[in-house]
Amino acid sequence: MTTHGYRLPSGGRIDRTRTIAFEFNGRRLSGHPGDTLASALMANGVDIIGRSFKYRRPRGLYGAGVEDPNSMVAVRDAYGYEPALRAGQVRLGDGMQAWSVRGWPSAVFDVGGGVQLVSGLLNAGFYYKTFKWPSWSWFEPWIRRATGFGCPQAVDENRKVHHRHATYDVLIVGGGPAGLATARSLIGSGLRVFLAEDQPQLGGSLNWEAALIDGQSGSAWAASMARTLAEDSHTTILTSTTVTGAYENDHFVLVQSFWDDRGVHTECLWKLRAHHVVLATGMIERPLLFPDNDRPGIMLSGTVRRMINEFGVAPARRMAIYTNNDSGYLTALAAYRAGMAIAAVVDTRSAEAAMHATLSKEMGIPCLFDAQIQATAGYRRLATITVRQVSAVTKIACDGLAVSGGFSPCVHLAGHRGSKPVYDPTCGAFVPGDVPERWHVVGGVKATLDLSATFADAGAVAHTIRAGRGGLGSAHSPRVDVLSLGTGAIPTQPSVGSSSRMWVDFQNDVKASDIELAAREGYVAIEHLKRYTTLGMGTDQGRTSNVVGLSLLAALTNRTLSEVGTTTFRPPYTAIRLGTIANARRGDLFKPRRLFPTHGVHENRSAVFEDFGWERPDWYRSNANEREAAVALEMAAVRNHVGVFDASSLGKIEVTGPDAAKFLSRFYVSNLMTLKPERVRYSVMLKEDGVIFDDGVVSCLSDNHFLASPTSGNAEAVAAWFERWRQTEWPTMQVAISPVTANWTSIALAGPLARALLARLQPDFDISNDAFPHMQIREGTVGGVSARVARISFTGELQFEVSVQARYASSLLSTVLTAEGDLEPRPVGLEAWLRLRLEKGYLHVGSDTNGRTTPLDIGMGGIVAKRQDDFIGKRSLKLAFATSSEREQLVGLRALDGSLEVGGRILSRGHTQVPCPTEGYVTSACFSPSVGESIGLALIQRGHTRDGEVVKVFCGGTPISCRISNPIFYDPTNQRLQA
Amino acid sequence: MKLQLQSSLGVDLDAAPNEAGGLPNGMALRERADVGCVFLNAAVNAAEVIEGGNEALGVQLPARPGSISRGPRCSAIWLTPRAWLVQCPVDDELELASRVNAAFADKRLHAALFTDYLYWLELCGEGAEAILQQGGFVSLERDGLAVGHAKRTLVGNIPAVIIHERKFEWLVGIERSRTKYFVGWLNSVRDAPAG
């Protein structure tokens, strides 16, 4: 690394009264407030910022902002760490540390640079062709280690994040001259205007270009516009804000950075919707192709002007300019006025075409016309260029080269909305094609290089917007005095030098020869070319390289640029930190957790919670300190006296209306048309393919009033499923769907003493077995409050499910758990509850069913056969798929030796060892205290015809013997639940 | 025997605990456990039931999206072309629902008890809207959600009913099981820059 001291004695918009200390690759350097990391590095004479992606060539600064393909750095400021930023994006902060993201042991001396010796072998697609044998996995770890754009670090993040949502009448993207003029012309219109600018100050190129507007400098005019807009209550201005994506219905995502002297302390992610959109995103300068065009010291021409005029930095001691348009001369003049030596302006055009040539010559600047650079020299920094003209070859000493190959409008946001850019041959640029309705394109983004035309255009756009929204206001037409940028430039193809030494895409190390190879091999579609060569990939997305590459492909395939087209633009325009997107969605707030109204009571009982969509007690430490012991006690409580289970998460959907019964019957396999008031029926519902979607009970509370109870996990999905069919397929049915799950808490009392425990709550209705039999429901008061009590069972025991409004939930649960006397109620967690139902052979949807299981597979064929009328999925049950004799069917399993485990595979007949074919798997399993055996449910091929058969099940690493049985292991005659 | 009441965040309705305290200056956050609700859902086109519904409730059921009708004892919020949320004192909930259900025995219009489904939070202060806008578009309308209007939308990644009561006063109803999450989310965004 060499230090030259490139800071100019005056000029720029930096605060020279203060100094900021920072480090780059461990070296202490200094800059000023107002500097970017790029300008500070340049001022300190840092030539090499990093190494290139593939060939490890030394690379320096190429652009001044996000367009720079080279200057990828990792940065740590006082608030956090970023692994991959461009130096021009980073505002210099006190104490900031930055590192090159590539190069070992350093970016200046990189051992990996040796790969340049074999660069001839590493052409496009080399790894597709080369690393197929013997296995890609041999090479992948090495390639991954050698590539990438920086590594994240697990560090504490002090950076704050906010999210904002807003709606505006007009969004103006870009605070340069076009955006400012449009915003100014909308003042007084009554429209709410939002202006977003990615730089810290408004003005865009006016902050560094030599222009006079209304008699003042461009930057002064921009500042006065900023003040005027800030005073307008209808205008919101956000600087340091990048619009990263445009989405349907004109929704936009923006990232706003707040920074101080120590770095970026806050980021705000905006989601913004606008009725009108003004695209004033300007353009990016294009490079030119010539041999070894990637050497440190070579950079975009506009970057040189910006470095001089905005940051007070001379990019070189002796500067040459290589151009195919008039903007290169503006750079020469700016550098000359800053006191830099100008080696030459090398123009690919003839003298007649160069409008500022005379002025340049008057300043003593040598101009070479009809000229091309045929070679450059200098490894760590440019030393010479060799220029070929028709009759001469000239070697010129210079340590900097400003390059201008024309301009590429920033059409990305329009592209996000599907607008395909169209090539305008008059200005040599892709401009937005058919933009969405109420989008307006102004200034550089439509390849307008003339500032007066831009201002006129901005006034016209503002007029259109005002007229469309009935607003007032007047156009603002400032007077302009500026050196013209010319009329743009057609992409130029080099006629000298080797294409294997010309870099098209600096970030991905794609050379002109790679594109030639791709064209030879038939990758002539632009999307294919991109993927084969990596042109325009990575974080750069081809900002500087795309049009150069496209024009080369067009020339190679004898097509026009219009015929070649562009690749697809997708959000985001620049990278967004995942932490900024996540914001509060981390830790406890990662996803909206759902808690029971009784959560505190469970906590007091030392419940161990599991996230099943809801936070549900899995087991209780108050029962035992160890899970299996606690579960055994909880199961014993239900079998021997009474257990208390919180079933509040079970879905509750009220279905009402004259057609409610008919409506529900179309969803469930069982006929609900015959369900009488106060009766409850269990059934399953299917999707159109006949596969089980959900199960649960449906209660008839009164005529035309039903309560469906889907599973906890499907409660919201079932309500949406009902609503979808009501609205789209059966809109004439008189039915209403009211999801009320969270309104009610449901506490299940299960066990021989359940009735006695319910009696303690003093229900105002008869709960005797005769008056309130199994599968019925009552409405009344319990514990002095309105309640619904269903006598249903998931455990095989006498069971009452008491539902009260959630405000009484804790009181209800506490009351039943502290019931005195000989009841000994015990809280029961979900694990014990599921094992109890397994003993009874009850289905648990999701565990005992999969994406293929139909009601025929679980023994509900008889119910299906009885249904005369239609229900969703019925037709599918008649298809060969559903009636095949080879289907997996749900059966019980009893282990004859060993223990069953969920997921255990049933070995095919005749096989006793693995590997072998299998014919099903264990869906639920446990050791049953009631049966005294290891039991399970399993989906087994032809299971319903194999009762009593002994099969081998691969469990715990070994095959065990099991007997296929009826799935009901406990109380098969239902005496206990009907007691 | 009478079971005891408990609000979403505390055990005593009257104390109105303020777990989400520590808001920026001038802001106030209050649990509104006094707000009762009935969910009205029509099985037929609204026009067929609206007159009977008005009579049973004593308030005009609104027909325009986002609008609220206020009556002496309750107010009705438009949710969908066939559904309304009726706010009332908690103690009136049962009686109100019974009146509607008695008037529509065939269930062409159904009133479901809904007080405990929603947790209501009152957010007051100049920065209240900015806090809500951290969690979503409160409104996509040009001038935002007008005072006296309501909306069902997403806030902080969960569905919510938002009522713009007065210029700097908002009432937010969220599903009860997500109360703790929502309060946690509010705490995480409370220092958002206003404006």
PDB file of C-alpha atoms in Angstrom, chain B:
ATOM      1  CA  MET B   1     -70.501 -20.060  43.319  1.00  0.00           C
ATOM      2  CA  LYS B   2     -69.303 -17.409  40.893  1.00  0.00           C
ATOM      3  CA  LEU B   3     -66.126 -17.664  38.879  1.00  0.00           C
ATOM      4  CA  GLN B   4     -63.876 -14.604  39.026  1.00  0.00           C
ATOM      5  CA  LEU B   5     -63.120 -12.236  36.140  1.00  0.00           C
ATOM      6  CA  GLN B   6     -59.671 -11.771  34.710  1.00  0.00           C
ATOM      7  CA  SER B   7     -58.507  -9.405  32.006  1.00  0.00           C
ATOM      8  CA  SER B   8     -55.986 -10.364  29.372  1.00  0.00           C
ATOM      9  CA  LEU B   9     -53.084  -8.742  31.154  1.00  0.00           C
ATOM     10  CA  GLY B  10     -54.106  -8.800  34.788  1.00  0.00           C
ATOM     11  CA  VAL B  11     -56.495 -10.219  37.282  1.00  0.00           C
ATOM     12  CA  ASP B  12     -58.436  -7.102  38.167  1.00  0.00           C
ATOM     13  CA  LEU B  13     -60.463  -5.382  35.497  1.00  0.00           C
ATOM     14  CA  ASP B  14     -60.698  -2.078  37.338  1.00  0.00           C
ATOM     15  CA  ALA B  15     -56.965  -1.654  37.815  1.00  0.00           C
ATOM     16  CA  ALA B  16     -56.375  -1.651  34.044  1.00  0.00           C
ATOM     17  CA  PRO B  17     -52.719  -2.625  34.337  1.00  0.00           C
ATOM     18  CA  ASN B  18     -50.378  -0.899  31.963  1.00  0.00           C
ATOM     19  CA  GLU B  19     -47.807  -3.505  31.131  1.00  0.00           C
ATOM     20  CA  ALA B  20     -46.685  -1.667  28.050  1.00  0.00           C
ATOM     21  CA  GLY B  21     -45.638   1.387  30.057  1.00  0.00           C
ATOM     22  CA  GLY B  22     -42.657   3.578  29.381  1.00  0.00           C
ATOM     23  CA  LEU B  23     -43.944   5.093  26.172  1.00  0.00           C
ATOM     24  CA  PRO B  24     -42.429   8.287  24.827  1.00  0.00           C
ATOM     25  CA  ASN B  25     -43.531  11.584  26.328  1.00  0.00           C
ATOM     26  CA  GLY B  26     -47.155  12.427  25.902  1.00  0.00           C
ATOM     27  CA  MET B  27     -48.142   8.902  24.960  1.00  0.00           C
ATOM     28  CA  ALA B  28     -50.494   6.725  26.941  1.00  0.00           C
ATOM     29  CA  LEU B  29     -51.408   3.093  26.626  1.00  0.00           C
ATOM     30  CA  ARG B  30     -54.343   1.639  28.472  1.00  0.00           C
ATOM     31  CA  GLU B  31     -56.020  -1.734  28.570  1.00  0.00           C
ATOM     32  CA  ARG B  32     -59.738  -1.350  27.862  1.00  0.00           C
ATOM     33  CA  ALA B  33     -61.258  -4.331  29.574  1.00  0.00           C
ATOM     34  CA  ASP B  34     -64.539  -2.448  29.803  1.00  0.00           C
ATOM     35  CA  VAL B  35     -65.238  -2.843  26.085  1.00  0.00           C
ATOM     36  CA  GLY B  36     -67.711  -5.601  25.354  1.00  0.00           C
ATOM     37  CA  CYS B  37     -68.422  -7.012  21.908  1.00  0.00           C
ATOM     38  CA  VAL B  38     -71.005  -8.929  19.963  1.00  0.00           C
ATOM     39  CA  PHE B  39     -70.176 -10.337  16.540  1.00  0.00           C
ATOM     40  CA  LEU B  40     -73.103 -10.003  14.130  1.00  0.00           C
ATOM     41  CA  ASN B  41     -73.028 -12.245  11.098  1.00  0.00           C
ATOM     42  CA  ALA B  42     -75.763 -12.448   8.467  1.00  0.00           C
ATOM     43  CA  ALA B  43     -76.496 -15.628   6.573  1.00  0.00           C
ATOM     44  CA  VAL B  44     -78.275 -13.641   3.891  1.00  0.00           C
ATOM     45  CA  ASN B  45     -77.784 -10.330   2.136  1.00  0.00           C
ATOM     46  CA  ALA B  46     -77.571  -7.516   4.625  1.00  0.00           C
ATOM     47  CA  ALA B  47     -80.605  -5.723   3.209  1.00  0.00           C
ATOM     48  CA  GLU B  48     -82.833  -8.579   4.372  1.00  0.00           C
ATOM     49  CA  VAL B  49     -81.812  -8.337   8.006  1.00  0.00           C
ATOM     50  CA  ILE B  50     -80.627  -4.805   8.530  1.00  0.00           C
ATOM     51  CA  GLU B  51     -83.950  -3.395   9.630  1.00  0.00           C
ATOM     52  CA  GLY B  52     -84.550  -6.106  12.215  1.00  0.00           C
ATOM     53  CA  GLY B  53     -80.958  -5.807  13.351  1.00  0.00           C
ATOM     54  CA  ASN B  54     -81.274  -2.069  13.812  1.00  0.00           C
ATOM     55  CA  GLU B  55     -84.392  -2.564  15.863  1.00  0.00           C
ATOM     56  CA  ALA B  56     -82.891  -5.239  18.093  1.00  0.00           C
ATOM     57  CA  LEU B  57     -79.708  -3.287  18.698  1.00  0.00           C
ATOM     58  CA  GLY B  58     -81.019   0.245  18.845  1.00  0.00           C
ATOM     59  CA  VAL B  59     -78.338   1.374  16.462  1.00  0.00           C
ATOM     60  CA  GLN B  60     -78.165   1.624  12.683  1.00  0.00           C
ATOM     61  CA  LEU B  61     -75.981  -1.097  11.196  1.00  0.00           C
ATOM     62  CA  PRO B  62     -73.539   0.743   8.901  1.00  0.00           C
ATOM     63  CA  ALA B  63     -73.382  -0.157   5.232  1.00  0.00           C
ATOM     64  CA  ARG B  64     -70.189   1.601   4.167  1.00  0.00           C
ATOM     65  CA  PRO B  65     -66.738   0.039   4.617  1.00  0.00           C
ATOM     66  CA  GLY B  66     -64.930   1.361   7.659  1.00  0.00           C
ATOM     67  CA  SER B  67     -67.872   3.293   9.006  1.00  0.00           C
ATOM     68  CA  ILE B  68     -69.169   3.234  12.562  1.00  0.00           C
ATOM     69  CA  SER B  69     -72.685   3.978  13.775  1.00  0.00           C
ATOM     70  CA  ARG B  70     -73.056   5.105  17.331  1.00  0.00           C
ATOM     71  CA  GLY B  71     -76.153   4.564  19.448  1.00  0.00           C
ATOM     72  CA  PRO B  72     -77.011   5.333  23.045  1.00  0.00           C
ATOM     73  CA  ARG B  73     -75.825   1.983  24.388  1.00  0.00           C
ATOM     74  CA  CYS B  74     -73.655   0.531  21.693  1.00  0.00           C
ATOM     75  CA  SER B  75     -71.893   1.269  18.435  1.00  0.00           C
ATOM     76  CA  ALA B  76     -71.732  -0.872  15.313  1.00  0.00           C
ATOM     77  CA  ILE B  77     -68.602  -1.238  13.179  1.00  0.00           C
ATOM     78  CA  TRP B  78     -68.754  -2.381   9.555  1.00  0.00           C
ATOM     79  CA  LEU B  79     -66.555  -5.449   9.034  1.00  0.00           C
ATOM     80  CA  THR B  80     -67.806  -6.991   5.790  1.00  0.00           C
ATOM     81  CA  PRO B  81     -70.957  -6.505   3.712  1.00  0.00           C
ATOM     82  CA  ARG B  82     -72.608  -9.098   5.963  1.00  0.00           C
ATOM     83  CA  ALA B  83     -70.803  -8.755   9.299  1.00  0.00           C
ATOM     84  CA  TRP B  84     -70.570  -6.137  12.025  1.00  0.00           C
ATOM     85  CA  LEU B  85     -68.810  -5.779  15.327  1.00  0.00           C
ATOM     86  CA  VAL B  86     -71.032  -4.260  17.988  1.00  0.00           C
ATOM     87  CA  GLN B  87     -69.270  -2.602  20.893  1.00  0.00           C
ATOM     88  CA  CYS B  88     -71.130  -2.291  24.173  1.00  0.00           C
ATOM     89  CA  PRO B  89     -70.499  -2.331  27.907  1.00  0.00           C
ATOM     90  CA  VAL B  90     -69.327  -5.801  28.957  1.00  0.00           C
ATOM     91  CA  ASP B  91     -72.396  -6.295  31.121  1.00  0.00           C
ATOM     92  CA  ASP B  92     -74.706  -5.633  28.156  1.00  0.00           C
ATOM     93  CA  GLU B  93     -73.142  -8.252  25.899  1.00  0.00           C
ATOM     94  CA  LEU B  94     -75.374 -11.184  26.785  1.00  0.00           C
ATOM     95  CA  GLU B  95     -78.579  -9.183  26.694  1.00  0.00           C
ATOM     96  CA  LEU B  96     -77.707  -7.606  23.368  1.00  0.00           C
ATOM     97  CA  ALA B  97     -76.870 -10.950  21.772  1.00  0.00           C
ATOM     98  CA  SER B  98     -80.034 -12.490  23.180  1.00  0.00           C
ATOM     99  CA  ARG B  99     -82.176  -9.710  21.721  1.00  0.00           C
ATOM    100  CA  VAL B 100     -80.738 -10.197  18.240  1.00  0.00           C
ATOM    101  CA  ASN B 101     -80.967 -13.983  18.408  1.00  0.00           C
ATOM    102  CA  ALA B 102     -84.543 -13.781  19.641  1.00  0.00           C
ATOM    103  CA  ALA B 103     -85.407 -11.489  16.758  1.00  0.00           C
ATOM    104  CA  PHE B 104     -83.870 -13.921  14.284  1.00  0.00           C
ATOM    105  CA  ALA B 105     -84.818 -17.357  15.486  1.00  0.00           C
ATOM    106  CA  ASP B 106     -84.110 -18.742  12.016  1.00  0.00           C
ATOM    107  CA  LYS B 107     -80.555 -17.464  12.338  1.00  0.00           C
ATOM    108  CA  ARG B 108     -80.583 -15.341   9.209  1.00  0.00           C
ATOM    109  CA  LEU B 109     -78.739 -12.961  11.514  1.00  0.00           C
ATOM    110  CA  HIS B 110     -76.675 -14.394  14.343  1.00  0.00           C
ATOM    111  CA  ALA B 111     -75.133 -12.639  17.311  1.00  0.00           C
ATOM    112  CA  ALA B 112     -72.125 -14.424  18.799  1.00  0.00           C
ATOM    113  CA  LEU B 113     -70.625 -13.495  22.144  1.00  0.00           C
ATOM    114  CA  PHE B 114     -67.313 -11.871  21.314  1.00  0.00           C
ATOM    115  CA  THR B 115     -66.114  -9.823  24.279  1.00  0.00           C
ATOM    116  CA  ASP B 116     -63.424 -12.289  25.172  1.00  0.00           C
ATOM    117  CA  TYR B 117     -62.233 -12.839  21.641  1.00  0.00           C
ATOM    118  CA  LEU B 118     -60.704  -9.376  21.375  1.00  0.00           C
ATOM    119  CA  TYR B 119     -58.337  -7.571  23.673  1.00  0.00           C
ATOM    120  CA  TRP B 120     -58.759  -3.807  23.439  1.00  0.00           C
ATOM    121  CA  LEU B 121     -55.947  -1.364  23.878  1.00  0.00           C
ATOM    122  CA  GLU B 122     -56.247   2.393  23.865  1.00  0.00           C
ATOM    123  CA  LEU B 123     -53.268   4.249  22.446  1.00  0.00           C
ATOM    124  CA  CYS B 124     -53.235   8.017  22.874  1.00  0.00           C
ATOM    125  CA  GLY B 125     -50.786  10.723  21.951  1.00  0.00           C
ATOM    126  CA  GLU B 126     -49.344  12.552  19.003  1.00  0.00           C
ATOM    127  CA  GLY B 127     -47.008   9.678  18.104  1.00  0.00           C
ATOM    128  CA  ALA B 128     -49.644   6.967  18.397  1.00  0.00           C
ATOM    129  CA  GLU B 129     -50.220   6.692  14.676  1.00  0.00           C
ATOM    130  CA  ALA B 130     -46.483   6.435  14.004  1.00  0.00           C
ATOM    131  CA  ILE B 131     -46.261   3.565  16.470  1.00  0.00           C
ATOM    132  CA  LEU B 132     -49.095   1.743  14.743  1.00  0.00           C
ATOM    133  CA  GLN B 133     -47.537   2.424  11.359  1.00  0.00           C
ATOM    134  CA  GLN B 134     -44.487   0.486  12.470  1.00  0.00           C
ATOM    135  CA  GLY B 135     -46.642  -2.597  12.278  1.00  0.00           C
ATOM    136  CA  GLY B 136     -48.519  -2.020   9.052  1.00  0.00           C
ATOM    137  CA  PHE B 137     -50.435   0.317   6.819  1.00  0.00           C
ATOM    138  CA  VAL B 138     -53.064   1.609   9.186  1.00  0.00           C
ATOM    139  CA  SER B 139     -54.853   2.711   6.050  1.00  0.00           C
ATOM    140  CA  LEU B 140     -54.124   2.855   2.353  1.00  0.00           C
ATOM    141  CA  GLU B 141     -56.374   5.864   1.978  1.00  0.00           C
ATOM    142  CA  ARG B 142     -54.881   9.178   0.939  1.00  0.00           C
ATOM    143  CA  ASP B 143     -55.585  10.888   4.255  1.00  0.00           C
ATOM    144  CA  GLY B 144     -55.230   7.808   6.398  1.00  0.00           C
ATOM    145  CA  LEU B 145     -57.952   6.308   8.535  1.00  0.00           C
ATOM    146  CA  ALA B 146     -60.435   9.087   9.174  1.00  0.00           C
ATOM    147  CA  VAL B 147     -61.509   9.902  12.696  1.00  0.00           C
ATOM    148  CA  GLY B 148     -64.618   7.931  13.570  1.00  0.00           C
ATOM    149  CA  HIS B 149     -63.741   5.085  11.223  1.00  0.00           C
ATOM    150  CA  ALA B 150     -62.523   1.559  11.761  1.00  0.00           C
ATOM    151  CA  LYS B 151     -60.538  -1.000   9.836  1.00  0.00           C
ATOM    152  CA  ARG B 152     -59.506  -4.618  10.013  1.00  0.00           C
ATOM    153  CA  THR B 153     -55.874  -4.942   9.046  1.00  0.00           C
ATOM    154  CA  LEU B 154     -52.528  -6.410  10.055  1.00  0.00           C
ATOM    155  CA  VAL B 155     -50.522  -4.731  12.791  1.00  0.00           C
ATOM    156  CA  GLY B 156     -47.294  -6.266  14.011  1.00  0.00           C
ATOM    157  CA  ASN B 157     -47.984  -9.346  11.878  1.00  0.00           C
ATOM    158  CA  ILE B 158     -51.314 -10.147  13.503  1.00  0.00           C
ATOM    159  CA  PRO B 159     -54.859  -9.238  12.533  1.00  0.00           C
ATOM    160  CA  ALA B 160     -56.363  -6.308  14.386  1.00  0.00           C
ATOM    161  CA  VAL B 161     -59.396  -4.078  14.456  1.00  0.00           C
ATOM    162  CA  ILE B 162     -58.318  -0.436  14.556  1.00  0.00           C
ATOM    163  CA  ILE B 163     -60.695   2.355  15.475  1.00  0.00           C
ATOM    164  CA  HIS B 164     -59.647   5.968  15.074  1.00  0.00           C
ATOM    165  CA  GLU B 165     -61.601   7.461  17.960  1.00  0.00           C
ATOM    166  CA  ARG B 166     -60.219  10.987  18.033  1.00  0.00           C
ATOM    167  CA  LYS B 167     -57.344  12.851  16.417  1.00  0.00           C
ATOM    168  CA  PHE B 168     -54.691  11.366  18.689  1.00  0.00           C
ATOM    169  CA  GLU B 169     -56.702   8.499  20.131  1.00  0.00           C
ATOM    170  CA  TRP B 170     -56.803   4.981  18.765  1.00  0.00           C
ATOM    171  CA  LEU B 171     -58.481   1.808  19.932  1.00  0.00           C
ATOM    172  CA  VAL B 172     -56.878  -1.440  18.821  1.00  0.00           C
ATOM    173  CA  GLY B 173     -58.532  -4.827  19.197  1.00  0.00           C
ATOM    174  CA  ILE B 174     -56.450  -7.959  18.793  1.00  0.00           C
ATOM    175  CA  GLU B 175     -57.202 -11.616  19.290  1.00  0.00           C
ATOM    176  CA  ARG B 176     -56.914 -12.452  22.957  1.00  0.00           C
ATOM    177  CA  SER B 177     -54.387 -15.282  22.708  1.00  0.00           C
ATOM    178  CA  ARG B 178     -51.916 -12.871  21.087  1.00  0.00           C
ATOM    179  CA  THR B 179     -52.170 -10.207  23.780  1.00  0.00           C
ATOM    180  CA  LYS B 180     -48.785 -10.855  25.340  1.00  0.00           C
ATOM    181  CA  TYR B 181     -47.161 -10.946  21.933  1.00  0.00           C
ATOM    182  CA  PHE B 182     -48.749  -7.667  20.921  1.00  0.00           C
ATOM    183  CA  VAL B 183     -47.746  -5.893  24.099  1.00  0.00           C
ATOM    184  CA  GLY B 184     -44.218  -7.210  23.599  1.00  0.00           C
ATOM    185  CA  TRP B 185     -44.264  -5.945  20.050  1.00  0.00           C
ATOM    186  CA  LEU B 186     -45.462  -2.518  21.181  1.00  0.00           C
ATOM    187  CA  ASN B 187     -42.591  -2.378  23.641  1.00  0.00           C
ATOM    188  CA  SER B 188     -40.159  -3.212  20.890  1.00  0.00           C
ATOM    189  CA  VAL B 189     -41.320  -0.368  18.646  1.00  0.00           C
ATOM    190  CA  ARG B 190     -42.244   2.296  21.158  1.00  0.00           C
ATOM    191  CA  ASP B 191     -39.173   4.460  20.572  1.00  0.00           C
ATOM    192  CA  ALA B 192     -39.896   4.821  16.882  1.00  0.00           C
ATOM    193  CA  PRO B 193     -39.203   8.264  15.480  1.00  0.00           C
ATOM    194  CA  ALA B 194     -42.472  10.121  15.052  1.00  0.00           C
ATOM    195  CA  GLY B 195     -43.555  11.966  11.955  1.00  0.00           C
TER     196      GLY B 195
END
